[in-house]
């Protein structure tokens, strides 16, 4: 049995090798995860500030701070940077890179060099995308729809080239995760005994590998169209702008699941660990991830209801509804896990509960949009913007924050200020709902998205929306503050502060350079009877699997520090 | 020994035994699986390109447009040459599985020669078409042709460079029946290029 104090003086992955170069040339998945974390948070900061500028401009009708062209660039850059540089790589590349090998009890991913290369590609692509801000920006909206994107004088090529390169980073992460999960599971970890986070990452990786090449060719075609002008998206020359939309959404709809599936994986871990109860419906949650991944490839047409034939619309509408089934399966299983659990209302759990609430709204409003008759009215209004943000922010970003707070002690070996963290979570939750609930209302009243100006009737909704955005910003700055503070002055984290049963909690916080002194043998990841709370250290010591191996899935663990079931 | 010959590199294993226990030693078949997933990803690229071609082709009233040259007949020759690559790389793999170093080198060299010849032939095709006033900028007929074949040619170039390295290593006797991942991956890749070309060529033929 080992406790955190045994490892207190030991070197860890953060201090094992000094100097910036040791980071830039590292093959350690944990360091690459941290580098990805810093990178994506930088992108999140830039794109978040752009969102604040957008909301500030919309505070009053007409000009508030900038002219219409600049405003178009603000929301385009906000969307493009958020989607391609933060939400898509966010959970897999930052949190996933850090926890995936640890959860497998492995030393690293299968291809560490490819992993480092993925990060460099991200930086390279990111530079292209961000540099476009100063070389004329982009004003097409993050979807780069033709024909406008082939005509506008802004630097579309820079941005699309950036997206093209970022795609490779995503594919390489996907290949690494698929192979690592197939090949590096430890003895005792069958597919059905794998943490659900890994199922989420696995399903995500499949989509990354099989959908991302399509955005590659789409971006290439767009660049070719801008440079050669041969007319592939121009009906006058035999092309078709709809071809662009088909291509774009054939990637970008699955990409929505690249964003949400790992979030669902995170939530499965948080809910089970922090309600101290084995996950309900393990196989249903695992298989629904795979089902969502499969469905994700056949629903892209629902972005184009106002552009396709009635027959195609009906097919895509029906397919779209079917995606809600696996999503609902997950949600009910999470609720059933909470039922009669010993819920700890700490920060990760508060984020997990926020996720259930916000993703629930995001998912259900998706059904409105999947309904043809309703969509014709709601298409291109703020209702779509609100729906998208409830799923992408209320789902993915909230899950990312929950996961970050859950794994923060493991990543950096420090505890953050719990009181401030709860306050920040509350501010973000309240601010978010104010921002986007008002957008649901004004969208259903007909306020079109992307508009610079609006009639006075929408004025109060826009003001509320902007106020909500500022509240969120305060929450985020607070989060940045206490997390940075924890790195300097936070209480030292024990090995397993939450009493989780997955393998990453069986090594020191932060982990040693090669993760484990000896490969841990895997138990069922939601069997909390393998731990015993030690009141002296505050750690949940690993005491091994109970004697009745066969029954280990059914064992729930009620309360802190109970004796083992043997 | 593994069927795919991509077990741990004997050199790496020796290194990791003497150094800190940092190096991940992957189980057999890891590299092959990774490479197969990469090829799956690449095949999506080609499928999407073909889908784009078909979309444009179906919308077109006349194909090839009036006054435009048809597909060059020498594409058949290119096809034969590329099929030859597949044959030789397959024989190279079979040779090293039997520890036949000489056979490995000879067959790898033939693959290199034919792969390069394929690129030369494709270039000649392009030159011929350009002389008939069909370039990528002419119209969608030209653009889609150059896009599909150019995408493929880019991947042939991307296959020749590692093949040169593998051939060089084979000359230095780096491979054995126990360890020959480079040969395995090259074989997978050239079969993939071959398959992709056959599909592309068939689509272009049917489209015309």
XYZ file of C-alpha atoms in Angstrom:
774
model
C 0.000 0.000 0.000
C 1.394 3.348 -0.865
C 0.302 6.736 0.202
C 1.181 10.145 -1.096
C 3.653 10.782 1.674
C 5.858 7.938 0.443
C 6.329 9.779 -2.808
C 6.548 13.253 -1.345
C 10.230 13.729 -2.037
C 10.289 11.711 -5.210
C 10.863 13.334 -8.569
C 7.819 13.611 -10.778
C 7.171 14.245 -14.445
C 7.095 18.010 -13.900
C 10.512 18.338 -12.314
C 12.294 15.242 -13.643
C 13.982 17.166 -16.430
C 14.565 20.909 -16.222
C 14.488 23.535 -18.898
C 12.228 24.648 -21.694
C 13.940 22.397 -24.219
C 13.139 19.327 -22.173
C 9.476 20.253 -22.581
C 9.645 21.099 -26.272
C 11.320 17.777 -27.069
C 9.441 15.640 -24.573
C 7.793 12.406 -25.595
C 5.992 12.120 -22.255
C 2.233 12.053 -22.803
C 1.716 13.942 -19.530
C 3.933 16.811 -20.588
C 2.386 16.858 -24.050
C -1.011 16.935 -22.342
C 0.082 19.923 -20.251
C 1.515 21.685 -23.310
C -1.769 21.076 -25.109
C -3.609 22.387 -22.059
C -1.646 25.639 -22.087
C -2.097 25.954 -25.865
C -5.823 25.366 -25.970
C -6.398 27.661 -22.993
C -4.510 30.382 -24.862
C -6.840 29.863 -27.817
C -9.797 29.851 -25.425
C -8.664 33.164 -23.974
C -8.294 34.807 -27.404
C -11.620 33.490 -28.659
C -13.311 34.324 -25.356
C -12.119 37.909 -25.543
C -13.499 38.102 -29.082
C -16.843 36.879 -27.713
C -16.765 39.689 -25.158
C -16.166 42.171 -27.989
C -19.098 40.702 -29.926
C -21.403 40.960 -26.913
C -20.198 44.483 -26.200
C -20.907 45.569 -29.762
C -24.401 44.100 -29.506
C -25.129 45.882 -26.245
C -26.874 48.648 -28.153
C -28.434 48.750 -31.635
C -26.241 50.276 -34.319
C -22.625 51.047 -33.632
C -21.460 50.506 -30.059
C -17.703 50.033 -30.358
C -16.778 48.943 -33.897
C -17.969 49.159 -37.482
C -19.938 46.302 -39.098
C -16.950 44.838 -40.978
C -14.894 44.547 -37.817
C -17.871 43.027 -36.035
C -18.124 40.366 -38.774
C -14.484 39.560 -38.200
C -14.960 39.330 -34.437
C -17.674 36.684 -34.539
C -15.956 34.755 -37.328
C -12.667 34.579 -35.465
C -14.467 33.801 -32.220
C -16.202 30.839 -33.846
C -13.299 29.531 -35.879
C -10.734 29.733 -33.072
C -13.112 28.303 -30.474
C -14.189 25.383 -32.641
C -10.982 24.366 -34.369
C -8.426 25.314 -31.730
C -10.227 24.850 -28.435
C -13.324 22.661 -28.414
C -12.206 19.994 -30.890
C -8.767 19.347 -29.355
C -9.803 20.459 -25.857
C -10.719 17.319 -23.966
C -8.976 14.636 -26.067
C -5.644 16.357 -26.612
C -5.258 18.044 -23.224
C -7.077 15.938 -20.625
C -7.141 12.803 -22.795
C -3.423 12.857 -23.453
C -2.770 13.172 -19.765
C -5.138 10.533 -18.415
C -5.456 7.952 -21.192
C -2.178 6.069 -20.655
C -2.507 6.483 -16.886
C -5.981 4.976 -16.952
C -4.517 2.039 -18.847
C -1.680 1.628 -16.376
C 0.654 2.185 -19.340
C 3.832 4.222 -19.586
C 2.766 6.219 -22.583
C 0.625 6.237 -25.703
C 1.537 3.769 -28.453
C 3.304 6.377 -30.610
C 4.861 9.088 -28.434
C 6.671 10.785 -31.336
C 3.461 11.051 -33.315
C 1.906 12.568 -30.209
C 4.540 15.299 -29.993
C 4.215 15.904 -33.727
C 0.484 16.371 -33.261
C 1.155 19.163 -30.782
C 3.608 20.883 -33.119
C 1.064 20.652 -35.938
C -1.507 22.222 -33.636
C 0.852 25.117 -32.921
C 1.728 25.470 -36.603
C -1.914 25.420 -37.703
C -2.865 27.657 -34.806
C -0.289 30.246 -35.850
C -1.781 30.328 -39.358
C -5.263 30.764 -37.945
C -4.346 33.427 -35.404
C -2.071 35.316 -37.777
C -5.082 35.747 -40.070
C -6.342 38.136 -37.396
C -3.691 40.656 -38.352
C -3.477 39.906 -42.083
C -6.985 41.076 -42.815
C -8.973 38.704 -40.581
C -11.863 36.588 -41.845
C -15.477 37.685 -42.010
C -17.268 34.662 -43.427
C -18.578 33.100 -40.239
C -16.758 30.030 -38.907
C -18.352 27.840 -41.595
C -16.597 29.647 -44.484
C -19.703 29.276 -46.658
C -19.329 29.785 -50.367
C -19.875 31.841 -52.475
C -19.018 34.605 -50.016
C -15.833 32.899 -48.815
C -14.519 32.706 -52.378
C -15.198 36.396 -52.991
C -14.367 38.213 -49.774
C -11.086 40.066 -49.676
C -10.287 38.934 -46.133
C -7.552 36.354 -45.516
C -9.654 33.226 -45.876
C -6.703 31.257 -47.239
C -4.660 31.812 -44.088
C -7.463 30.644 -41.861
C -8.461 27.638 -43.977
C -4.845 26.572 -44.265
C -4.700 26.750 -40.488
C -7.802 24.563 -40.215
C -6.275 22.144 -42.736
C -3.125 21.750 -40.622
C -5.067 21.528 -37.359
C -6.895 18.603 -38.957
C -3.671 16.607 -39.131
C -3.044 17.225 -35.436
C -6.498 15.840 -34.755
C -6.027 12.765 -36.988
C -2.708 11.905 -35.354
C -4.199 12.120 -31.878
C -7.021 9.881 -33.083
C -4.691 7.237 -34.517
C -2.682 7.242 -31.309
C -5.710 6.790 -29.096
C -7.302 4.031 -31.197
C -4.102 2.004 -31.222
C -3.236 2.689 -27.590
C -6.643 1.523 -26.400
C -6.516 -1.562 -28.608
C -3.001 -2.590 -27.737
C -1.988 -1.256 -24.338
C -4.793 -2.257 -22.016
C -3.341 -3.947 -18.945
C -4.017 -7.477 -17.793
C -7.513 -7.674 -16.401
C -8.886 -4.721 -18.365
C -11.172 -6.193 -20.970
C -13.217 -3.882 -23.170
C -16.063 -4.160 -20.676
C -13.847 -3.217 -17.752
C -12.435 -0.106 -19.367
C -13.198 3.306 -17.800
C -15.998 5.069 -19.671
C -13.694 8.031 -20.298
C -11.715 5.688 -22.518
C -14.847 4.555 -24.350
C -15.605 8.222 -24.972
C -12.084 8.904 -26.226
C -12.154 5.765 -28.351
C -15.401 6.699 -30.081
C -14.037 10.216 -30.557
C -10.805 8.928 -32.042
C -12.701 6.860 -34.602
C -14.520 9.990 -35.782
C -11.302 12.021 -35.783
C -9.669 9.474 -38.048
C -12.573 8.937 -40.421
C -14.137 12.398 -40.689
C -11.230 14.834 -40.507
C -9.825 14.042 -43.992
C -13.059 15.430 -45.421
C -12.451 18.880 -43.920
C -8.943 18.603 -45.373
C -10.199 18.178 -48.915
C -12.917 20.792 -48.330
C -10.392 23.396 -47.257
C -8.144 22.462 -50.199
C -11.044 22.901 -52.609
C -11.860 26.264 -51.092
C -8.245 27.377 -51.431
C -8.150 26.057 -55.022
C -11.367 27.893 -55.791
C -9.951 31.142 -54.465
C -6.666 30.781 -56.343
C -7.767 29.093 -59.597
C -11.359 30.312 -59.798
C -12.387 27.219 -61.703
C -15.918 27.289 -60.324
C -16.368 24.093 -58.368
C -18.739 25.954 -56.048
C -20.080 28.279 -58.734
C -23.251 27.225 -60.618
C -22.405 29.496 -63.554
C -19.349 27.343 -64.261
C -20.951 23.965 -63.576
C -20.205 23.829 -59.858
C -22.521 24.032 -56.882
C -22.268 25.969 -53.596
C -24.226 23.156 -51.953
C -21.320 20.834 -52.627
C -19.303 22.967 -50.234
C -22.007 22.673 -47.591
C -22.244 18.899 -48.003
C -18.497 18.575 -47.656
C -18.239 20.999 -44.790
C -20.990 19.381 -42.728
C -19.932 15.864 -43.568
C -16.952 16.707 -41.376
C -18.357 19.365 -39.135
C -21.337 17.455 -37.916
C -19.263 14.463 -36.801
C -16.925 17.102 -35.391
C -19.722 18.112 -33.049
C -19.445 14.598 -31.641
C -15.665 14.885 -31.522
C -16.467 17.723 -29.163
C -19.209 16.105 -27.093
C -18.238 12.407 -26.834
C -15.111 12.943 -24.726
C -17.171 15.325 -22.596
C -19.635 12.512 -22.002
C -16.713 10.303 -21.035
C -15.567 12.861 -18.474
C -19.071 13.180 -17.043
C -19.382 9.402 -16.657
C -16.271 9.430 -14.470
C -17.221 12.493 -12.435
C -20.744 11.363 -11.658
C -19.742 7.920 -10.523
C -16.699 8.965 -8.472
C -18.333 11.909 -6.755
C -21.550 10.126 -5.935
C -19.488 7.251 -4.562
C -21.545 4.763 -6.460
C -20.792 2.324 -9.230
C -21.902 3.586 -12.628
C -25.382 2.544 -13.642
C -25.745 0.893 -17.047
C -22.056 0.628 -17.893
C -22.536 -1.227 -21.164
C -25.355 1.046 -22.264
C -23.177 4.126 -21.767
C -20.224 2.511 -23.527
C -22.233 1.295 -26.509
C -24.168 4.535 -26.831
C -20.823 6.309 -27.386
C -20.143 3.995 -30.290
C -23.707 4.417 -31.553
C -23.380 8.203 -31.474
C -20.107 7.941 -33.377
C -21.804 5.803 -36.041
C -24.876 8.049 -36.313
C -22.695 11.133 -36.503
C -21.752 10.299 -40.099
C -25.286 10.218 -41.473
C -26.944 13.336 -40.097
C -24.967 16.153 -41.714
C -27.894 17.146 -43.920
C -29.800 18.670 -41.005
C -27.626 21.749 -41.356
C -29.063 22.229 -44.824
C -32.823 21.816 -44.429
C -33.454 25.085 -46.201
C -31.352 23.976 -49.172
C -32.328 20.405 -50.028
C -35.237 18.462 -51.498
C -38.215 17.589 -49.229
C -37.359 13.892 -49.497
C -33.745 14.386 -48.431
C -34.954 16.632 -45.624
C -37.306 13.986 -44.273
C -34.590 11.354 -44.279
C -32.112 13.613 -42.517
C -34.745 14.760 -40.040
C -35.567 11.174 -39.067
C -31.892 10.261 -38.783
C -31.287 13.331 -36.641
C -33.961 12.322 -34.181
C -32.371 8.912 -33.872
C -29.152 10.453 -32.495
C -31.092 11.674 -29.510
C -31.698 8.076 -28.403
C -28.134 7.168 -27.411
C -27.732 10.632 -25.880
C -30.830 10.093 -23.778
C -29.619 6.615 -22.812
C -26.530 8.196 -21.338
C -28.419 10.911 -19.531
C -30.815 8.473 -17.866
C -27.917 6.281 -16.814
C -26.164 9.242 -15.222
C -29.341 10.164 -13.369
C -29.735 6.573 -12.224
C -26.129 6.629 -11.014
C -26.865 9.715 -8.924
C -29.979 8.112 -7.473
C -29.262 7.139 -3.851
C -25.579 7.862 -4.330
C -23.534 9.624 -1.672
C -23.236 12.815 -3.637
C -20.356 15.131 -2.783
C -21.173 18.618 -3.980
C -17.584 19.550 -4.745
C -16.471 21.508 -7.784
C -16.140 18.602 -10.244
C -19.575 17.345 -9.223
C -21.119 20.801 -9.540
C -19.795 20.966 -13.072
C -21.143 17.487 -13.766
C -24.584 18.486 -12.519
C -24.386 21.694 -14.566
C -23.593 19.534 -17.562
C -26.713 17.421 -17.056
C -28.890 20.509 -16.841
C -27.314 22.456 -19.705
C -26.711 19.542 -22.034
C -30.304 18.483 -21.388
C -31.511 21.850 -22.663
C -29.030 21.802 -25.529
C -30.065 18.329 -26.580
C -33.798 18.900 -26.334
C -33.689 22.155 -28.291
C -31.860 20.148 -30.948
C -35.093 18.257 -31.444
C -36.879 21.534 -32.231
C -34.286 22.236 -34.897
C -34.446 18.699 -36.250
C -38.162 19.163 -36.855
C -38.539 20.426 -40.407
C -41.501 22.737 -39.985
C -40.002 24.398 -36.914
C -36.527 24.632 -38.395
C -37.732 26.690 -41.333
C -38.730 29.337 -38.815
C -35.736 28.988 -36.502
C -33.055 28.550 -39.169
C -30.330 31.194 -38.942
C -31.820 32.797 -35.857
C -30.351 33.216 -32.396
C -32.219 30.046 -31.415
C -29.593 28.077 -33.353
C -26.799 30.064 -31.738
C -28.231 29.367 -28.281
C -28.773 25.665 -29.016
C -25.225 25.334 -30.291
C -23.790 27.051 -27.226
C -25.865 24.971 -24.821
C -24.353 21.853 -26.364
C -20.833 23.114 -26.986
C -20.412 25.275 -23.918
C -23.009 23.768 -21.613
C -21.828 20.345 -22.697
C -18.220 20.327 -23.742
C -16.722 23.334 -21.967
C -18.524 22.582 -18.701
C -17.349 18.962 -18.870
C -13.851 20.183 -19.690
C -13.912 22.418 -16.605
C -15.285 19.578 -14.488
C -12.574 17.246 -15.775
C -9.909 19.890 -15.256
C -10.931 20.301 -11.602
C -11.203 16.534 -11.172
C -7.737 15.778 -12.574
C -6.037 19.017 -11.502
C -4.664 17.456 -8.268
C -3.282 14.564 -10.312
C -1.819 16.800 -13.011
C -0.068 19.294 -10.769
C -0.109 17.716 -7.329
C -1.908 20.696 -5.791
C -5.393 21.345 -4.495
C -7.221 24.506 -5.533
C -9.355 26.698 -3.287
C -12.641 24.832 -3.156
C -14.720 27.826 -2.064
C -13.542 30.051 -4.903
C -13.920 27.174 -7.342
C -17.552 26.712 -6.363
C -18.135 30.438 -6.655
C -16.598 30.475 -10.130
C -18.702 27.500 -11.173
C -21.791 29.306 -9.933
C -20.879 32.508 -11.804
C -20.223 30.618 -15.021
C -23.446 28.651 -14.702
C -25.589 31.707 -13.978
C -23.822 33.895 -16.525
C -24.131 31.262 -19.194
C -27.853 30.795 -18.682
C -28.507 34.516 -18.735
C -26.482 34.888 -21.929
C -28.084 32.134 -23.909
C -31.566 31.779 -22.445
C -32.226 35.303 -23.688
C -30.877 34.219 -27.080
C -33.364 31.333 -27.176
C -36.170 33.811 -26.621
C -35.041 36.410 -29.119
C -34.280 33.677 -31.633
C -37.767 32.263 -31.404
C -39.016 35.840 -31.840
C -37.065 36.019 -35.090
C -33.773 37.790 -34.287
C -31.416 36.599 -37.051
C -27.936 35.465 -36.135
C -24.795 37.372 -37.157
C -26.664 40.718 -37.556
C -24.840 43.855 -36.540
C -27.934 45.932 -35.952
C -31.379 45.151 -34.553
C -34.720 46.786 -33.847
C -35.472 48.078 -30.364
C -37.827 45.185 -29.641
C -34.792 42.901 -29.176
C -32.886 45.474 -27.139
C -33.491 44.126 -23.631
C -32.634 40.548 -24.652
C -29.332 41.709 -26.091
C -28.540 43.665 -22.939
C -29.261 40.632 -20.760
C -27.233 38.438 -23.057
C -24.234 40.769 -22.767
C -24.568 41.041 -18.980
C -24.554 37.249 -18.761
C -21.404 37.144 -20.881
C -19.632 39.555 -18.530
C -20.640 37.459 -15.512
C -19.155 34.413 -17.239
C -15.961 36.336 -17.928
C -15.645 37.166 -14.219
C -16.084 33.461 -13.458
C -13.334 32.523 -15.888
C -10.866 35.104 -14.626
C -11.566 33.896 -11.101
C -10.921 30.310 -12.240
C -7.643 31.306 -13.867
C -6.685 33.138 -10.682
C -7.240 30.356 -8.146
C -5.817 27.666 -10.434
C -2.600 29.626 -10.929
C -2.547 30.384 -7.207
C -2.892 26.680 -6.420
C 0.236 25.939 -8.462
C 2.223 28.250 -6.222
C 0.595 27.939 -2.849
C -1.986 25.184 -3.103
C -2.165 22.416 -0.528
C -0.251 19.315 -1.650
C -2.557 16.786 -3.215
C -2.640 13.214 -2.000
C -2.486 10.270 -4.359
C -6.226 9.694 -4.489
C -8.175 12.597 -2.994
C -11.551 11.639 -4.489
C -11.511 7.908 -3.789
C -11.691 7.077 -7.483
C -11.038 3.516 -8.587
C -9.489 4.119 -12.013
C -5.783 3.478 -12.379
C -4.533 7.053 -12.738
C -5.207 7.482 -9.005
C -2.847 4.627 -8.140
C 0.288 6.666 -8.688
C 1.673 9.758 -7.014
C 0.217 13.233 -7.585
C 1.817 14.428 -9.814
C 2.782 11.067 -11.332
C 6.365 9.918 -11.576
C 7.993 10.247 -14.974
C 7.200 6.738 -16.182
C 3.782 6.743 -14.498
C 3.929 3.617 -12.319
C 6.655 1.823 -10.401
C 5.049 -1.400 -11.460
C 2.119 -1.922 -13.779
C -1.026 -1.896 -11.661
C -3.526 -4.688 -12.162
C -6.871 -3.406 -13.257
C -9.978 -3.704 -11.150
C -13.486 -2.840 -12.334
C -13.134 0.947 -12.667
C -16.262 1.743 -10.650
C -15.732 -0.660 -7.771
C -15.114 1.722 -4.888
C -14.559 -1.048 -2.357
C -10.950 -1.256 -3.566
C -10.155 1.921 -1.632
C -10.212 2.729 2.058
C -10.239 6.281 3.363
C -7.309 7.151 5.563
C -8.361 9.983 7.891
C -4.735 10.749 8.799
C -3.593 11.569 5.276
C -6.909 12.378 3.635
C -6.043 9.813 1.004
C -8.067 6.873 -0.217
C -5.572 4.034 0.120
C -5.775 1.217 -2.347
C -6.492 -2.005 -0.482
C -7.062 -4.235 -3.489
C -10.053 -6.003 -4.877
C -12.482 -7.701 -2.507
C -12.425 -11.456 -2.236
C -15.647 -12.048 -4.126
C -14.182 -11.201 -7.517
C -17.211 -12.343 -9.436
C -19.472 -9.903 -7.718
C -17.272 -6.867 -8.002
C -19.488 -4.933 -10.348
C -22.406 -4.972 -7.994
C -20.469 -3.622 -5.052
C -21.427 -0.122 -4.163
C -19.409 1.750 -1.625
C -21.397 3.827 0.747
C -19.767 6.636 2.598
C -16.235 7.412 3.556
C -13.780 5.102 5.178
C -15.852 1.967 5.495
C -14.107 -1.295 6.034
C -13.460 -3.427 2.991
C -16.051 -5.969 2.049
C -13.780 -8.920 2.761
C 8.289 -13.547 -34.421
C 5.090 -11.894 -35.448
C 3.219 -12.452 -38.655
C 3.613 -8.792 -39.551
C 7.243 -8.618 -38.488
C 6.738 -5.453 -36.498
C 7.590 -6.720 -33.073
C 9.905 -4.687 -30.870
C 12.980 -3.433 -32.643
C 15.837 -5.583 -31.280
C 17.988 -2.442 -31.061
C 15.371 -0.559 -29.055
C 14.883 -3.461 -26.690
C 18.604 -3.600 -25.938
C 18.679 0.144 -25.346
C 15.693 0.157 -23.054
C 17.081 -2.671 -20.979
C 20.197 -0.698 -20.212
C 18.530 2.687 -19.754
C 15.776 3.863 -17.412
C 12.516 1.960 -17.746
C 10.952 4.865 -19.558
C 10.619 3.381 -23.034
C 7.278 1.960 -23.917
C 7.687 -1.436 -25.533
C 4.616 -1.934 -27.652
C 3.117 -5.395 -28.108
C 3.424 -7.010 -31.555
C 1.112 -5.664 -34.209
C 0.903 -2.156 -32.711
C 2.634 -0.464 -35.621
C 0.650 -2.429 -38.170
C -2.611 -1.456 -36.529
C -1.551 2.186 -36.405
C -0.633 2.086 -40.060
C -3.943 0.425 -40.959
C -5.828 3.179 -39.130
C -3.801 5.790 -41.025
C -4.707 4.116 -44.317
C -8.372 4.065 -43.299
C -8.099 7.804 -42.747
C -6.413 8.331 -46.114
C -9.024 6.280 -47.896
C -11.681 8.687 -46.606
C -9.756 11.462 -48.342
C -9.985 9.611 -51.650
C -13.607 8.619 -51.152
C -14.508 12.259 -50.459
C -12.643 13.403 -53.561
C -14.419 10.814 -55.695
C -17.744 11.900 -54.195
C -16.960 15.505 -55.138
C -16.070 14.417 -58.663
C -19.303 12.451 -59.053
C -21.330 15.398 -57.735
C -19.854 17.683 -60.373
C -20.042 15.007 -63.065
C -23.738 14.263 -62.458
C -24.579 17.970 -62.632
C -22.773 18.314 -65.950
C -24.745 18.011 -69.187
C -21.788 17.070 -71.355
C -18.631 15.263 -70.183
C -16.025 15.803 -71.425
C -17.216 19.270 -72.457
C -17.197 20.030 -76.174
C -13.744 20.386 -77.678
C -12.018 18.817 -74.689
C -9.712 15.822 -75.014
C -10.813 12.482 -73.558
C -8.835 10.559 -70.967
C -5.305 9.808 -72.216
C -4.965 6.187 -73.272
C -1.584 6.066 -71.578
C -3.398 5.973 -68.249
C -3.735 2.242 -68.938
C 0.040 2.028 -69.063
C 0.304 3.953 -65.762
C -2.134 1.485 -64.257
C -0.058 -1.470 -65.384
C 3.114 0.094 -63.970
C 1.472 0.771 -60.614
C 0.120 -2.773 -60.450
C 3.699 -3.866 -61.027
C 4.721 -1.954 -57.874
C 2.232 -3.970 -55.886
C 3.591 -7.232 -57.262
C 7.207 -6.364 -56.469
C 6.580 -5.006 -52.990
C 4.589 -8.142 -52.241
C 7.506 -10.266 -53.386
C 9.864 -8.151 -51.282
C 7.763 -8.866 -48.208
C 7.641 -12.577 -48.985
C 11.415 -12.574 -49.488
C 12.257 -11.033 -46.116
C 9.827 -13.336 -44.365
C 12.074 -16.133 -45.651
C 15.207 -14.141 -44.724
C 16.064 -13.806 -48.420
C 18.064 -10.544 -48.252
C 18.967 -10.589 -51.914
C 15.360 -11.065 -52.987
C 14.296 -8.272 -50.646
C 16.754 -5.810 -52.133
C 15.996 -6.748 -55.720
C 12.240 -6.470 -55.315
C 12.426 -3.205 -53.371
C 14.580 -1.723 -56.108
C 12.085 -2.778 -58.758
C 9.278 -1.208 -56.750
C 11.263 2.024 -56.603
C 11.914 1.964 -60.346
C 8.286 1.307 -61.235
C 6.974 3.837 -58.707
C 9.205 6.508 -60.220
C 8.205 5.443 -63.706
C 4.566 5.863 -62.732
C 5.245 9.465 -61.759
C 7.073 10.083 -65.040
C 4.128 8.657 -66.986
C 1.650 10.783 -65.060
C 3.745 13.862 -65.760
C 3.760 12.994 -69.473
C -0.021 12.639 -69.309
C -0.286 16.087 -67.761
C 2.022 17.596 -70.368
C 0.000 15.993 -73.150
C -3.274 17.313 -71.769
C -1.819 20.761 -71.220
C -0.778 20.783 -74.882
C -4.407 20.069 -75.779
C -5.256 23.174 -73.730
C -6.599 21.331 -70.720
C -5.148 22.518 -67.417
C -6.559 22.599 -63.897
C -7.720 26.152 -64.585
C -9.531 25.430 -67.842
C -12.808 24.126 -66.460
C -14.224 21.659 -63.952
C -13.467 18.744 -66.253
C -9.807 19.605 -66.116
C -9.866 20.600 -62.465
C -11.430 17.357 -61.228
C -9.073 15.266 -63.376
C -5.998 17.032 -62.052
C -7.390 17.011 -58.519
C -7.996 13.257 -58.395
C -4.815 12.211 -60.177
C -2.749 14.926 -58.483
C -3.920 13.854 -55.042
C -2.929 10.313 -55.902
C 0.417 11.374 -57.348
C 1.160 13.341 -54.179
C 0.625 10.161 -52.197
C 2.881 8.237 -54.577
C 5.615 10.794 -53.892
C 4.839 10.399 -50.195
C 5.356 6.658 -50.643
C 8.589 6.854 -52.626
C 10.517 8.791 -50.001
C 10.064 6.226 -47.202
C 10.615 3.467 -49.769
C 14.042 4.919 -50.536
C 14.859 4.795 -46.824
C 13.568 1.227 -46.507
C 15.579 0.162 -49.554
C 18.660 1.790 -48.089
C 18.154 -0.015 -44.788
C 17.598 -3.271 -46.637
C 20.959 -2.811 -48.356
C 22.565 -2.442 -44.946
C 20.948 -5.703 -43.843
C 18.824 -4.052 -41.191
C 15.839 -6.345 -41.720
C 15.277 -9.978 -40.898
C 12.334 -12.345 -40.849
C 11.932 -11.323 -37.203
C 12.032 -7.605 -37.744
C 10.971 -5.792 -40.902
C 8.302 -3.183 -40.058
C 9.445 -0.826 -42.824
C 8.863 -3.509 -45.438
C 5.470 -4.398 -43.961
C 4.299 -0.788 -43.930
C 5.638 -0.171 -47.437
C 3.744 -3.194 -48.714
C 0.537 -2.029 -47.028
C 0.981 1.464 -48.396
C 1.705 0.448 -51.998
C -1.226 -1.956 -52.060
C -3.337 0.917 -50.791
C -2.040 3.270 -53.500
C -2.767 0.606 -56.033
C -6.311 0.036 -54.808
C -6.980 3.771 -54.636
C -5.725 4.205 -58.196
C -7.861 1.379 -59.567
C -10.948 2.959 -57.996
C -10.025 6.457 -59.233
C -9.289 5.234 -62.725
C -12.520 3.239 -62.865
C -14.504 6.276 -61.722
C -12.795 8.488 -64.319
C -13.498 5.921 -67.036
C -17.142 5.534 -66.105
C -17.469 9.300 -65.744
C -16.265 9.771 -69.292
